[in-house]
Short mmCIF file of C-alpha atoms and ligand atoms in Angstrom, two decimals:
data_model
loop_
_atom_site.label_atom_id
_atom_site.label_comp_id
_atom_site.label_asym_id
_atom_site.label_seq_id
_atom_site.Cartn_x
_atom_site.Cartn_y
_atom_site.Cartn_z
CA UNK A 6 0.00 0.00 0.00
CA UNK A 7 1.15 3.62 -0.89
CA UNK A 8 0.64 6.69 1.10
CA UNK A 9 -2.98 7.27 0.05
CA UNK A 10 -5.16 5.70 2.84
CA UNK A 11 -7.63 3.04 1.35
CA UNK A 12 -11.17 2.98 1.25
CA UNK A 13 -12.70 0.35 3.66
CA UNK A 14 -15.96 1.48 3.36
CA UNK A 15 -17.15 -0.80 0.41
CA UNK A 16 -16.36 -4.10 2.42
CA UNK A 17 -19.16 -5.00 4.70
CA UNK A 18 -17.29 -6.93 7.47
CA UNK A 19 -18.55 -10.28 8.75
CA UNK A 20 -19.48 -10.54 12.56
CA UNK A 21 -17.15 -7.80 13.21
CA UNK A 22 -18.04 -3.96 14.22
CA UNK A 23 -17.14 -2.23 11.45
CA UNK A 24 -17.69 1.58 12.27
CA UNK A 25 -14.63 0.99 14.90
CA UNK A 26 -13.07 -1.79 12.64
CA UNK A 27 -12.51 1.16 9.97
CA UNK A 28 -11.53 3.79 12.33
CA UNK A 29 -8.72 1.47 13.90
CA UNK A 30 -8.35 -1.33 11.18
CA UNK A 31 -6.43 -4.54 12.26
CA UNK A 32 -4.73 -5.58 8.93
CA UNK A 33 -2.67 -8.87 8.12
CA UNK A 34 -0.98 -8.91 4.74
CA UNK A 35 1.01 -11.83 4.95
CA UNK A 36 1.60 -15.30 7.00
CA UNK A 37 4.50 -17.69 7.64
CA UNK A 38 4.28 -20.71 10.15
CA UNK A 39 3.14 -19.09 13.57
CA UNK A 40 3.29 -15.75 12.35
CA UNK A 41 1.47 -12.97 10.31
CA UNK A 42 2.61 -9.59 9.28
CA UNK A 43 0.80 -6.75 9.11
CA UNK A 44 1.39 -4.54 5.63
CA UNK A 45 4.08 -2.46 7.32
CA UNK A 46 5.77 -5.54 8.16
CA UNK A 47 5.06 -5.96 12.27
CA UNK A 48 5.17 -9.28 12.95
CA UNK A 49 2.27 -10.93 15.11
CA UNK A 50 2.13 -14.44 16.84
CA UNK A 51 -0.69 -16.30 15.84
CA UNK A 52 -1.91 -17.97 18.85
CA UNK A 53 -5.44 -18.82 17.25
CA UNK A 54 -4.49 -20.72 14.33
CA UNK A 55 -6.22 -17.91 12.05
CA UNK A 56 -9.82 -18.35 13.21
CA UNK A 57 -9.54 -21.61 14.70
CA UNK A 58 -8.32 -23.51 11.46
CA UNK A 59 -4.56 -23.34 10.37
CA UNK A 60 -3.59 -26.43 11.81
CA UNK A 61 -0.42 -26.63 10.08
CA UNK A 62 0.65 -22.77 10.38
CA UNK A 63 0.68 -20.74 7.76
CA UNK A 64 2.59 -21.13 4.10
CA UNK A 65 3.24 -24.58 4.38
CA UNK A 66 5.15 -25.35 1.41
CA UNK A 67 3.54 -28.86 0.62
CA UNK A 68 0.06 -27.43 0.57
CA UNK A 69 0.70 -24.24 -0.81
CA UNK A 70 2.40 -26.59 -4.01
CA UNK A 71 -0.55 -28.87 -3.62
CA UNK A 72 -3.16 -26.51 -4.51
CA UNK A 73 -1.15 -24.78 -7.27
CA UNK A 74 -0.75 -27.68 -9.28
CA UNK A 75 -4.24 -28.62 -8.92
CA UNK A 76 -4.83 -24.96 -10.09
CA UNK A 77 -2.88 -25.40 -13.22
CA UNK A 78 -4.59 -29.46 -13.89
CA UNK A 79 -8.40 -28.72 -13.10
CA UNK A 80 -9.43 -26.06 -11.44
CA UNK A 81 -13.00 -27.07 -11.26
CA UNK A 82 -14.88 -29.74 -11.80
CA UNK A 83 -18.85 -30.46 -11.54
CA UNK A 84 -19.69 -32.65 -8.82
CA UNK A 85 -23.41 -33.25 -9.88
CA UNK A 86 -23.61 -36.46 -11.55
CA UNK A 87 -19.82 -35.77 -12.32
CA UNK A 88 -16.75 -37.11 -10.29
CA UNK A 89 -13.01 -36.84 -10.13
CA UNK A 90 -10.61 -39.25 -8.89
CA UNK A 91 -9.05 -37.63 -5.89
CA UNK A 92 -12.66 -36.78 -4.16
CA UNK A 93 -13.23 -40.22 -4.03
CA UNK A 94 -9.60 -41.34 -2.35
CA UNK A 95 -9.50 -37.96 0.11
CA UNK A 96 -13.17 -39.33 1.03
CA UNK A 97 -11.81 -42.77 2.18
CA UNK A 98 -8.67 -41.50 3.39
CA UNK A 99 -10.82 -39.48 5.65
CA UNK A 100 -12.97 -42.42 6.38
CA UNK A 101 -10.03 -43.89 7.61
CA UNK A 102 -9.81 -40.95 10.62
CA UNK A 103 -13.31 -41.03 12.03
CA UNK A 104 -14.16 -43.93 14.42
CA UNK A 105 -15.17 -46.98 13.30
CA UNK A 106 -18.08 -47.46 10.96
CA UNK A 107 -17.92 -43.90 9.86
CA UNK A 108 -17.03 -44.36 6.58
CA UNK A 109 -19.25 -42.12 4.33
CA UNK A 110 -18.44 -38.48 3.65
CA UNK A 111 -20.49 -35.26 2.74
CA UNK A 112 -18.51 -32.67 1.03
CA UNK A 113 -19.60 -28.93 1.98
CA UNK A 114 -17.72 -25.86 1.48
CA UNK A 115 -17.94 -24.66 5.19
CA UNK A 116 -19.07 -25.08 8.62
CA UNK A 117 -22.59 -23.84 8.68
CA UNK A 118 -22.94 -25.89 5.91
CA UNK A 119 -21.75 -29.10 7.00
CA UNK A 120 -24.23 -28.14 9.92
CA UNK A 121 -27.29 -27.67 7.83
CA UNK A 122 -26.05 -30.75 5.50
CA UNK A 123 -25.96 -32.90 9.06
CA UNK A 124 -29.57 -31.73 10.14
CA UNK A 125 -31.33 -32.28 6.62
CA UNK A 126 -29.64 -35.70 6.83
CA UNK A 127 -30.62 -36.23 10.19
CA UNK A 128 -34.24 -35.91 9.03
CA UNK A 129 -34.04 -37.15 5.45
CA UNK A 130 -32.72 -40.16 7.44
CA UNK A 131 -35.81 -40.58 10.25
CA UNK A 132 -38.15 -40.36 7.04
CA UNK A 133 -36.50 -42.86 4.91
CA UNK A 134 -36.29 -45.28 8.30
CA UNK A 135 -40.15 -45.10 8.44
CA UNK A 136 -40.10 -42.81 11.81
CA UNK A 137 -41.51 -39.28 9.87
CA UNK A 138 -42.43 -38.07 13.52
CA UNK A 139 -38.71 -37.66 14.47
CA UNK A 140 -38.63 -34.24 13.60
CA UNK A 141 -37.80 -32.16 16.37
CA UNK A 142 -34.09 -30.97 17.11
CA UNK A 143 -32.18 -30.30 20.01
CA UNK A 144 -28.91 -28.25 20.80
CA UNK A 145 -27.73 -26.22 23.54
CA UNK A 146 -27.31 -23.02 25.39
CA UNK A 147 -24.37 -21.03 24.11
CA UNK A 148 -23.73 -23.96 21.24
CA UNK A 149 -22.14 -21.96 17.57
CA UNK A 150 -23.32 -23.98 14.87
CA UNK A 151 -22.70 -21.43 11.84
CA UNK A 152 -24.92 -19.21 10.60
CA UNK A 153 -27.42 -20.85 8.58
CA UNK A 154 -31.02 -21.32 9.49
CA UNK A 155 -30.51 -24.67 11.13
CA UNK A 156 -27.22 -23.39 12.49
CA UNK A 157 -28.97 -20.77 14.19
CA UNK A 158 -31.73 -22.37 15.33
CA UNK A 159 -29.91 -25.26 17.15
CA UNK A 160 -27.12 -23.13 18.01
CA UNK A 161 -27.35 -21.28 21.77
CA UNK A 162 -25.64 -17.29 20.78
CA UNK A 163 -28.25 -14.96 21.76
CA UNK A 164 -26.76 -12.00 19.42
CA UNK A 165 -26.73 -14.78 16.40
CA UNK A 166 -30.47 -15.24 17.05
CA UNK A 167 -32.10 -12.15 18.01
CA UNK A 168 -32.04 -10.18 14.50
CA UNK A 169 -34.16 -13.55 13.22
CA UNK A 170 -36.10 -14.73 16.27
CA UNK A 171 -39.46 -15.26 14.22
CA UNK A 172 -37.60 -17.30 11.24
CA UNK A 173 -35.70 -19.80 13.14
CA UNK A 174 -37.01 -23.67 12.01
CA UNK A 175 -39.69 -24.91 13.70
CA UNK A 176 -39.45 -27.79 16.90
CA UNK A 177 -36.29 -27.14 18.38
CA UNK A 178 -35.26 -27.15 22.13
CA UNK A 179 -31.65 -26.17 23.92
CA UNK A 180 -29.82 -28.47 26.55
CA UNK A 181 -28.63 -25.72 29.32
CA UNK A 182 -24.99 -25.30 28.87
CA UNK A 183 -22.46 -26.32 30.86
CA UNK A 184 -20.15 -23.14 31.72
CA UNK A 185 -20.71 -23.90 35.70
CA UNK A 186 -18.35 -21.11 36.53
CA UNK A 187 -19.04 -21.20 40.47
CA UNK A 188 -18.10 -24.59 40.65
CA UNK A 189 -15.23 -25.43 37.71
CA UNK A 190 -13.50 -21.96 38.01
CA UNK A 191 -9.81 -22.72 36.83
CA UNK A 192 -10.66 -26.23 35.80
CA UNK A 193 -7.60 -28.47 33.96
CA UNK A 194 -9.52 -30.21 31.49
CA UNK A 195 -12.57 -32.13 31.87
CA UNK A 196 -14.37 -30.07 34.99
CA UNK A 197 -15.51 -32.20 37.57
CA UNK A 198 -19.27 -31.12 38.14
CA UNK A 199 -22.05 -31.20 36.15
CA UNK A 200 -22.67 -34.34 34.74
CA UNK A 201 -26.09 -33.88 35.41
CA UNK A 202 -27.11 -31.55 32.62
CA UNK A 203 -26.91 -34.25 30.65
CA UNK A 204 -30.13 -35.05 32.23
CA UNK A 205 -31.77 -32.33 31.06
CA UNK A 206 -31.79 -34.39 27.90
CA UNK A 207 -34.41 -36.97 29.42
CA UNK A 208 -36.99 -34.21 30.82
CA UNK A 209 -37.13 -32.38 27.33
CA UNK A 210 -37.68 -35.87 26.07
CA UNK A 211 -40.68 -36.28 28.35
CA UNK A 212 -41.99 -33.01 27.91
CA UNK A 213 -42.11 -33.78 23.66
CA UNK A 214 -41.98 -37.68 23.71
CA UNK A 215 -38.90 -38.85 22.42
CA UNK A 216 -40.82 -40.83 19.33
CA UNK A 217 -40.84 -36.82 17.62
CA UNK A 218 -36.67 -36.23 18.18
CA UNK A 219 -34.99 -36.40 15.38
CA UNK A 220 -31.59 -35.33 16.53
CA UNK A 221 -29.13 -33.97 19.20
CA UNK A 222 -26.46 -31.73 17.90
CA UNK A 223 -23.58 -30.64 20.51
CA UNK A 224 -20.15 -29.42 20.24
CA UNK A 225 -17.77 -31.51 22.43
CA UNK A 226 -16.15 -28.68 23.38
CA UNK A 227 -17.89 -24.92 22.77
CA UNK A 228 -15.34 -22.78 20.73
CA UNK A 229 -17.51 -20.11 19.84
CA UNK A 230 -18.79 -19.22 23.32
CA UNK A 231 -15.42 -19.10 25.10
CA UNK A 232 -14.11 -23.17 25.29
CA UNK A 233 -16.30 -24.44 27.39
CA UNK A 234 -14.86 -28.09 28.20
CA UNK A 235 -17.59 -30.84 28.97
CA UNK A 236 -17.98 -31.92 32.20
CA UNK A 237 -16.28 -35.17 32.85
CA UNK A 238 -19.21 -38.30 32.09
CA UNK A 239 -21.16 -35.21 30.34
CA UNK A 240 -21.12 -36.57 26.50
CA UNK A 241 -20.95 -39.99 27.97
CA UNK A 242 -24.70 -39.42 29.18
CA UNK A 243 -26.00 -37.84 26.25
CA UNK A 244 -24.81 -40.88 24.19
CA UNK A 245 -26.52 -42.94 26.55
CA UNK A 246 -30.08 -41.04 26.22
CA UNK A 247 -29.73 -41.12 22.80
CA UNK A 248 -29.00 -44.36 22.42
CA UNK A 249 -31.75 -45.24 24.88
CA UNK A 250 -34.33 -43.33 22.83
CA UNK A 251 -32.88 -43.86 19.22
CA UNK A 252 -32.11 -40.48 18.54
CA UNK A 253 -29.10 -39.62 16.51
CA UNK A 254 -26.24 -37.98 18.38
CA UNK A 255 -24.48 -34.82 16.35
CA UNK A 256 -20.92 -33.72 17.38
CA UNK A 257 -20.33 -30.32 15.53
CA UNK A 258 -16.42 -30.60 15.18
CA UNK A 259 -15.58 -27.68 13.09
CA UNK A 260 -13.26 -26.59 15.57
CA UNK A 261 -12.45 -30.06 17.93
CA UNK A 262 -11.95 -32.50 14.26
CA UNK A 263 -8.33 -32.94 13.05
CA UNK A 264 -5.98 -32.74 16.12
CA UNK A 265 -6.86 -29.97 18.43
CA UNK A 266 -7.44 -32.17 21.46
CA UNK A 267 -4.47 -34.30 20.22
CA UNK A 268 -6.43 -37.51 18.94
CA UNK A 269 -8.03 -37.39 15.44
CA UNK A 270 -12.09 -35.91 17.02
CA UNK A 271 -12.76 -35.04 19.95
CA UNK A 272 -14.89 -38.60 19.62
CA UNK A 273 -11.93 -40.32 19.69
CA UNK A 274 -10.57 -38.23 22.74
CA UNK A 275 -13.53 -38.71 24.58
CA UNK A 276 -14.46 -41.97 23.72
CA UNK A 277 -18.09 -41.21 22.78
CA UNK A 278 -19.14 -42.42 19.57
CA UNK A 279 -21.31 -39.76 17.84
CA UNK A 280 -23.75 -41.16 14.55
CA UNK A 281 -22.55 -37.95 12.78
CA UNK A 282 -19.75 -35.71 12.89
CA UNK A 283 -19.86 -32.02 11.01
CA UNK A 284 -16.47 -30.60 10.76
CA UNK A 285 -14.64 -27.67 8.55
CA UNK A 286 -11.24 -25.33 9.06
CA UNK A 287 -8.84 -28.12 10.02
CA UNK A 288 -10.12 -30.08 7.13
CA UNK A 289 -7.61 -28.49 4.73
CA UNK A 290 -5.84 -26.11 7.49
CA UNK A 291 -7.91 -23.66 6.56
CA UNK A 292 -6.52 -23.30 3.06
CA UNK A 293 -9.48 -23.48 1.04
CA UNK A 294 -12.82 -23.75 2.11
CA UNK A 295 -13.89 -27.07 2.95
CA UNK A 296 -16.61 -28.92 5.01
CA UNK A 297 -17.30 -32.65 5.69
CA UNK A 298 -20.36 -34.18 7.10
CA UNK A 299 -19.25 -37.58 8.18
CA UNK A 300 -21.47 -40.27 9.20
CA UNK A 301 -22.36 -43.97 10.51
CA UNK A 302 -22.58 -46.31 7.65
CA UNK A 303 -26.41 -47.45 9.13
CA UNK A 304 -27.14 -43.42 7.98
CA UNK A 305 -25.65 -43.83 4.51
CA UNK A 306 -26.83 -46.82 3.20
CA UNK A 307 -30.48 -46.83 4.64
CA UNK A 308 -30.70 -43.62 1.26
CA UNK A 309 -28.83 -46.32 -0.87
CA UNK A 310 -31.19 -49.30 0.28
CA UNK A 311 -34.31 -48.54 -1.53
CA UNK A 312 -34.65 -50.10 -5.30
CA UNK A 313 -34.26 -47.89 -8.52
CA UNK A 314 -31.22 -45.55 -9.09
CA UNK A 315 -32.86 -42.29 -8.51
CA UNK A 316 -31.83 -39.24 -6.62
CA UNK A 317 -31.45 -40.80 -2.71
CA UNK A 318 -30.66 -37.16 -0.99
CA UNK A 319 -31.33 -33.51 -2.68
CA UNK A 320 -28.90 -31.82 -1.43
CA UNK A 321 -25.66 -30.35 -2.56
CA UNK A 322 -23.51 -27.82 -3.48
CA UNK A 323 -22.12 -26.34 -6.44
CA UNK A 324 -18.61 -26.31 -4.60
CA UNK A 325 -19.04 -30.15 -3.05
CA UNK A 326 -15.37 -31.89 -3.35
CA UNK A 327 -13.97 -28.59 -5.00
CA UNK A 328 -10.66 -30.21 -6.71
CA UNK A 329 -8.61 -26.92 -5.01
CA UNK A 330 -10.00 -28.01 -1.69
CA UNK A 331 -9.62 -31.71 -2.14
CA UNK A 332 -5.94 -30.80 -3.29
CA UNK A 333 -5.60 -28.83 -0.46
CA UNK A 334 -7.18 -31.66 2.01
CA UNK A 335 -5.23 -34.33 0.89
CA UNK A 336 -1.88 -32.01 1.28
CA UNK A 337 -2.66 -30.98 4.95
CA UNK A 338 -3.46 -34.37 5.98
CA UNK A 339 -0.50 -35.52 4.46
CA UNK A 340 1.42 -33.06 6.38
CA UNK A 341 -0.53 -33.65 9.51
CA UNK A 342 0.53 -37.13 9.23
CA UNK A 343 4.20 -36.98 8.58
CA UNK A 344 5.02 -34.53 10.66
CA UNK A 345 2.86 -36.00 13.35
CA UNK A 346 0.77 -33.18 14.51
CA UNK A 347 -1.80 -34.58 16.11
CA UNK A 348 0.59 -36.17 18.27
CA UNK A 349 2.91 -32.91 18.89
CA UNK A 350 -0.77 -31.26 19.73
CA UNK A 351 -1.20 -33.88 22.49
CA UNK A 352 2.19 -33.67 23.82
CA UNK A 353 2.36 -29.66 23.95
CA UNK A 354 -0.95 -29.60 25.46
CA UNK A 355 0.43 -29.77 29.36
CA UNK A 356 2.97 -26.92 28.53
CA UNK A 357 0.39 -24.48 26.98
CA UNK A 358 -2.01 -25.91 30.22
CA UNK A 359 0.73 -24.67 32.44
CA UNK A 360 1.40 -21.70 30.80
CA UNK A 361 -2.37 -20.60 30.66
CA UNK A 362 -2.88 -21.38 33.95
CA UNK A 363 -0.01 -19.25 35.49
CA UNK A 364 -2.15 -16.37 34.49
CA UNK A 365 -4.37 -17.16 37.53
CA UNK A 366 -4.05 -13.83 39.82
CA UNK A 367 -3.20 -11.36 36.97
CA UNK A 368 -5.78 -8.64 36.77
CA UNK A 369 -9.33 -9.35 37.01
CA UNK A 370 -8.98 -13.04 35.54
CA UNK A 371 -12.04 -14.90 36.97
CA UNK A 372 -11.04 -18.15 34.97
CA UNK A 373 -8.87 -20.26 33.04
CA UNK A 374 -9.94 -23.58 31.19
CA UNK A 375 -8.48 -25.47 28.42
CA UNK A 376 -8.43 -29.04 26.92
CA UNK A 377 -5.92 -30.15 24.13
CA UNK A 378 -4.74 -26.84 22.36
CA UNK A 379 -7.87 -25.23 23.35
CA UNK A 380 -7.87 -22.56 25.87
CA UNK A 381 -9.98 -19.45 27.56
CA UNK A 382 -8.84 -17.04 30.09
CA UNK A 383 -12.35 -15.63 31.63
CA UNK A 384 -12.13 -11.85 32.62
CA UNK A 385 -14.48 -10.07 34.94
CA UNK A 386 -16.50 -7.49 32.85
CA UNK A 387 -16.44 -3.88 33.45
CA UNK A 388 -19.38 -2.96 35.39
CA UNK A 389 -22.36 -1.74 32.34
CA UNK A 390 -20.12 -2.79 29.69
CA UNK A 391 -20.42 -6.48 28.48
CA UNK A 392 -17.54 -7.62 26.12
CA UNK A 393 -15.65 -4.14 26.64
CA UNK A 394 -12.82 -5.73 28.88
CA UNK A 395 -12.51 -8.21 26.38
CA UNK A 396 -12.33 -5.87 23.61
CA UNK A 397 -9.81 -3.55 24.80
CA UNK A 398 -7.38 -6.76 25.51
CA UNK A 399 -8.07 -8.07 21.66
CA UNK A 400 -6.57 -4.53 20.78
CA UNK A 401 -3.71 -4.30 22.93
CA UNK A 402 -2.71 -7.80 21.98
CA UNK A 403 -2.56 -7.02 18.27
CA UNK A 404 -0.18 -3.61 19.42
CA UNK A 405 1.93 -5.70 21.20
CA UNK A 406 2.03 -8.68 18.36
CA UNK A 407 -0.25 -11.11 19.69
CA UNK A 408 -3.32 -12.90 17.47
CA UNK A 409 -6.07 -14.15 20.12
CA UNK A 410 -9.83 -14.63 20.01
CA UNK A 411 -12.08 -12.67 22.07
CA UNK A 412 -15.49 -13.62 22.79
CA UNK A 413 -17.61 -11.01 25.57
CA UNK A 414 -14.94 -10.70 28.30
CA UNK A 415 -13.20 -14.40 27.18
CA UNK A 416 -9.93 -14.48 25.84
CA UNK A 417 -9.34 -17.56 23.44
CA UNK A 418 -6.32 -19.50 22.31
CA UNK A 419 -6.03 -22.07 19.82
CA UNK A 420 -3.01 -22.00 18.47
CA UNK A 421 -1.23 -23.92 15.03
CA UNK A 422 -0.42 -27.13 16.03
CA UNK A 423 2.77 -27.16 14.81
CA UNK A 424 3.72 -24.70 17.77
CA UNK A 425 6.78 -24.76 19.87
CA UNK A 426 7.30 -23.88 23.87
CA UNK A 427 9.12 -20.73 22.83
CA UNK A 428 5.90 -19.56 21.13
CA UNK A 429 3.86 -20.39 23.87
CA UNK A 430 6.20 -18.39 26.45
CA UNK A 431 6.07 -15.50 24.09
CA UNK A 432 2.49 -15.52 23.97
CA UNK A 433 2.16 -15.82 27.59
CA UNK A 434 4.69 -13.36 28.51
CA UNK A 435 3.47 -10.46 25.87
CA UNK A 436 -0.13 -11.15 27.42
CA UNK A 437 0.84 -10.99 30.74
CA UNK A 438 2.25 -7.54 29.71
CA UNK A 439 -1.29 -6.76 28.47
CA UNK A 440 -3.04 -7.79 30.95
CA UNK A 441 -0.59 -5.94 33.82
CA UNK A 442 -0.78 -2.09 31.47
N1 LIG B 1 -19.69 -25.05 14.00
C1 LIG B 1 -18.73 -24.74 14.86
C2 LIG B 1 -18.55 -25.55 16.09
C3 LIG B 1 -17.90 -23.64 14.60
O1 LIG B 1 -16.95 -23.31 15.47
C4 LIG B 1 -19.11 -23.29 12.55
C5 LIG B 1 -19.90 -24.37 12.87
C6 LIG B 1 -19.37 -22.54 11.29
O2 LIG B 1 -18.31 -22.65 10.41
P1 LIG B 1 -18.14 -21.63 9.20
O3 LIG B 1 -17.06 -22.27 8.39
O4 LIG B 1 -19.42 -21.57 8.48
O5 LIG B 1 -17.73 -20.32 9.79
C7 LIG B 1 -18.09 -22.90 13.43
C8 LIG B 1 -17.26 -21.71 13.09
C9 LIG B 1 -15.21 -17.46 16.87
C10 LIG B 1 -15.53 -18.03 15.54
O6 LIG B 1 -15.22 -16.31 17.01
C11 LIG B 1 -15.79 -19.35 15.40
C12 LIG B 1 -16.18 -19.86 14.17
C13 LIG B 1 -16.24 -19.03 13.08
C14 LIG B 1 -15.96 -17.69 13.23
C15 LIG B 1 -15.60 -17.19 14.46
O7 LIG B 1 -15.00 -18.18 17.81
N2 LIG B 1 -16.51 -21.17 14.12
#
């Protein structure tokens, strides 16, 4: 950029404030492993893997060559009644991830869509079972689940609902969440109370007869509002009502899928077997958009069971298995693999634990939780002013090189998984800094 300012007016910024956005822009012009630069050249620590999905850091060489020869091969292909090659292997390579029996894939182009692409399923499914009366959906309190329709209507963000209250789908219900701050203040990973709300499932069961629930959708973990980590025996329970009730069990892992709590899905971590998983950004490290809807093989081949060759789902997108995306996919999971990131996430997990934690007693923290490379430092808010402690830390952390994720008066990390200690002292120290001003 030259000396002239630039316009940001014509941009309409998503879920960002963009009257003080434009009169104090935050601007990244270039990224390289843990870091991005702003145009001027300032270098800032990533310590939120861009927005929860550059798994691999930033300008990996094998991915960035990945897509670009894809690029110059095919750039596009249709993937209605059309295939090519590579969807087909990145779909069972996949496969091969989730947990067993999982091994049928839905290609989407984000998360809300992989959300939405879940919930149609989870009702096209109940239909073509014979059990049309399983309609109803439940999420939870505080759950993201992207901003489509369904997304929004099982998802639990007040300020994501309010602007559409009278459009939401019909015949959904919300599990209270689980942020029990009273009693799991400065938890180290799976909190110890609350188990219970899990039993909330049953009496909203009672209250609507379990013969109209379609589906339960949860994160594992909540990114969006602040990582709220699951009570320990928590997801355990809900698997058990569903499975008691025969309701299909949802785990949104846009954020948890593809390392972050050091196994493959937070599934996986947890040992609770969800019938669908949705996930996105780790997918291809966040290099081109991608969703997957992923799902038990019961799901799948109950559409492929009835005679004729017609149709089994309507549903798609023009962008489903995008050959850049698939290119990119099948690069970051190579990468993921080889360099063993999933792994390296596990095993850096205590250190960036420790190091989160040591904030306890800096000013005005009121919590600290984390799980995997997941993490949320909990601030008290300023008297009248929701979200303004939170805000004024976001800013001082990008003037003092830091990336984080704020959410109301929650500071987040989720950093690259291909980070080192030194990275997480120098996030820890420049925030402490912040925090101390
Ligand atoms: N489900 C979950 C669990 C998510 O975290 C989505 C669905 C939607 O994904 P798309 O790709 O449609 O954005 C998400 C996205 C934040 C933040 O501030 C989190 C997300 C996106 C943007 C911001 O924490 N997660």
């Amino acid at each position: 950029m030259g000396d002239e300012k630039q316009s940001l007016e014509s941009f309409w910024m998503p879920f960002t404030g963009n009257r003080a956005f434009k009169k104090n822009p935050r601007l990244v012009a270039r990224s390289k492993g843990m870091f991005y630069y702003t145009p001027d050249g300032r270098e800032i620590l990533d310590m939120v893997a861009g927005l929860w999905c550059c798994a691999a850091g930033h300008g990996h060489p094998r991915i960035v060559e990945a897509i670009q020869a894809q690029a110059a091969e095919m750039y596009y292909a249709p993937p209605f009644g059309w295939g090519h090659p590579a969807a087909f292997e990145i779909a069972e390579t996949l496969a091969k991830l989730t947990p067993e029996g999982m091994n049928h894939v839905f290609f989407t182009n984000s998360g809300s869509e992989s959300v939405d692409t879940a919930l149609k399923i989870a009702l096209a499914y109940q239909k073509e079972r014979g059990q049309p009366s399983r309609t109803r959906l439940i999420g939870r309190e505080r759950g993201y689940h992207g901003v489509g329709f369904g997304g929004i209507s099982v998802g639990g963000i007040p300020y994501n609902r309010k602007q559409f209250s009278n459009s939401m789908i019909p015949g959904v219900d919300h599990l209270p969440h689980t942020h029990l701050l009273d009693r799991n203040a400065y938890s180290r990973g799976l909190p110890e109370h609350g188990v219970e709300l899990a039993d909330e499932l049953e009496r909203i069961l009672i209250l609507h007869d379990p013969s109209n629930v379609a589906a339960v959708i949860v994160e594992p973990i909540a990114g969006s509002a602040g990582v709220l980590v699951p009570p320990k025996g928590y997801l355990k329970r809900l698997r058990e009502i569903c499975d008691k009730h025969d309701i299909l069990l949802i785990f949104d892992e846009v954020i948890t899928g593809f390392g972050r709590l050091g196994a493959n899905f937070a599934a996986q971590a947890f040992d609770v077997i969800p019938d669908m998983i949705t996930s996105a950004k780790g997918l291809t490290s966040g290099t081109v958009p991608m969703g997957a809807v992923f799902m038990r093989d019961e799901i799948y081949n109950e559409f492929m069971s009835k005679p004729g060759a017609a149709i089994e789902f309507f549903h798609g997108y023009t962008y489903s298995a995008h050959p850049l995306a698939v290119a990119a996919c099948k690069a970051a999971q190579q990468v993921y693999a080889d360099e063993g990131l999933f792994q390296r996430a596990a095993d850096m997990a205590p250190v960036f634990e420790d190091a989160l934690h040591s904030m306890k007693g800096e000013p005005n923290v009121i919590d600290i939780r984390n799980y995997g490379l997941m993490g949320a430092v909990e601030f008290a808010p300023i008297e009248g002013q929701p979200g303004a402690r939170g805000a004024a830390h976001i800013q001082a952390c990008f003037e003092a090189g830091l990336m984080v994720r704020v959410t109301g008066d929650t500071i987040a990390f989720s950093p690259p998984l291909i980070l080192e200690e030194s990275h997480i002292q120098q996030a820890v120290e420049t925030f402490r800094t912040v925090l101390r001003a």
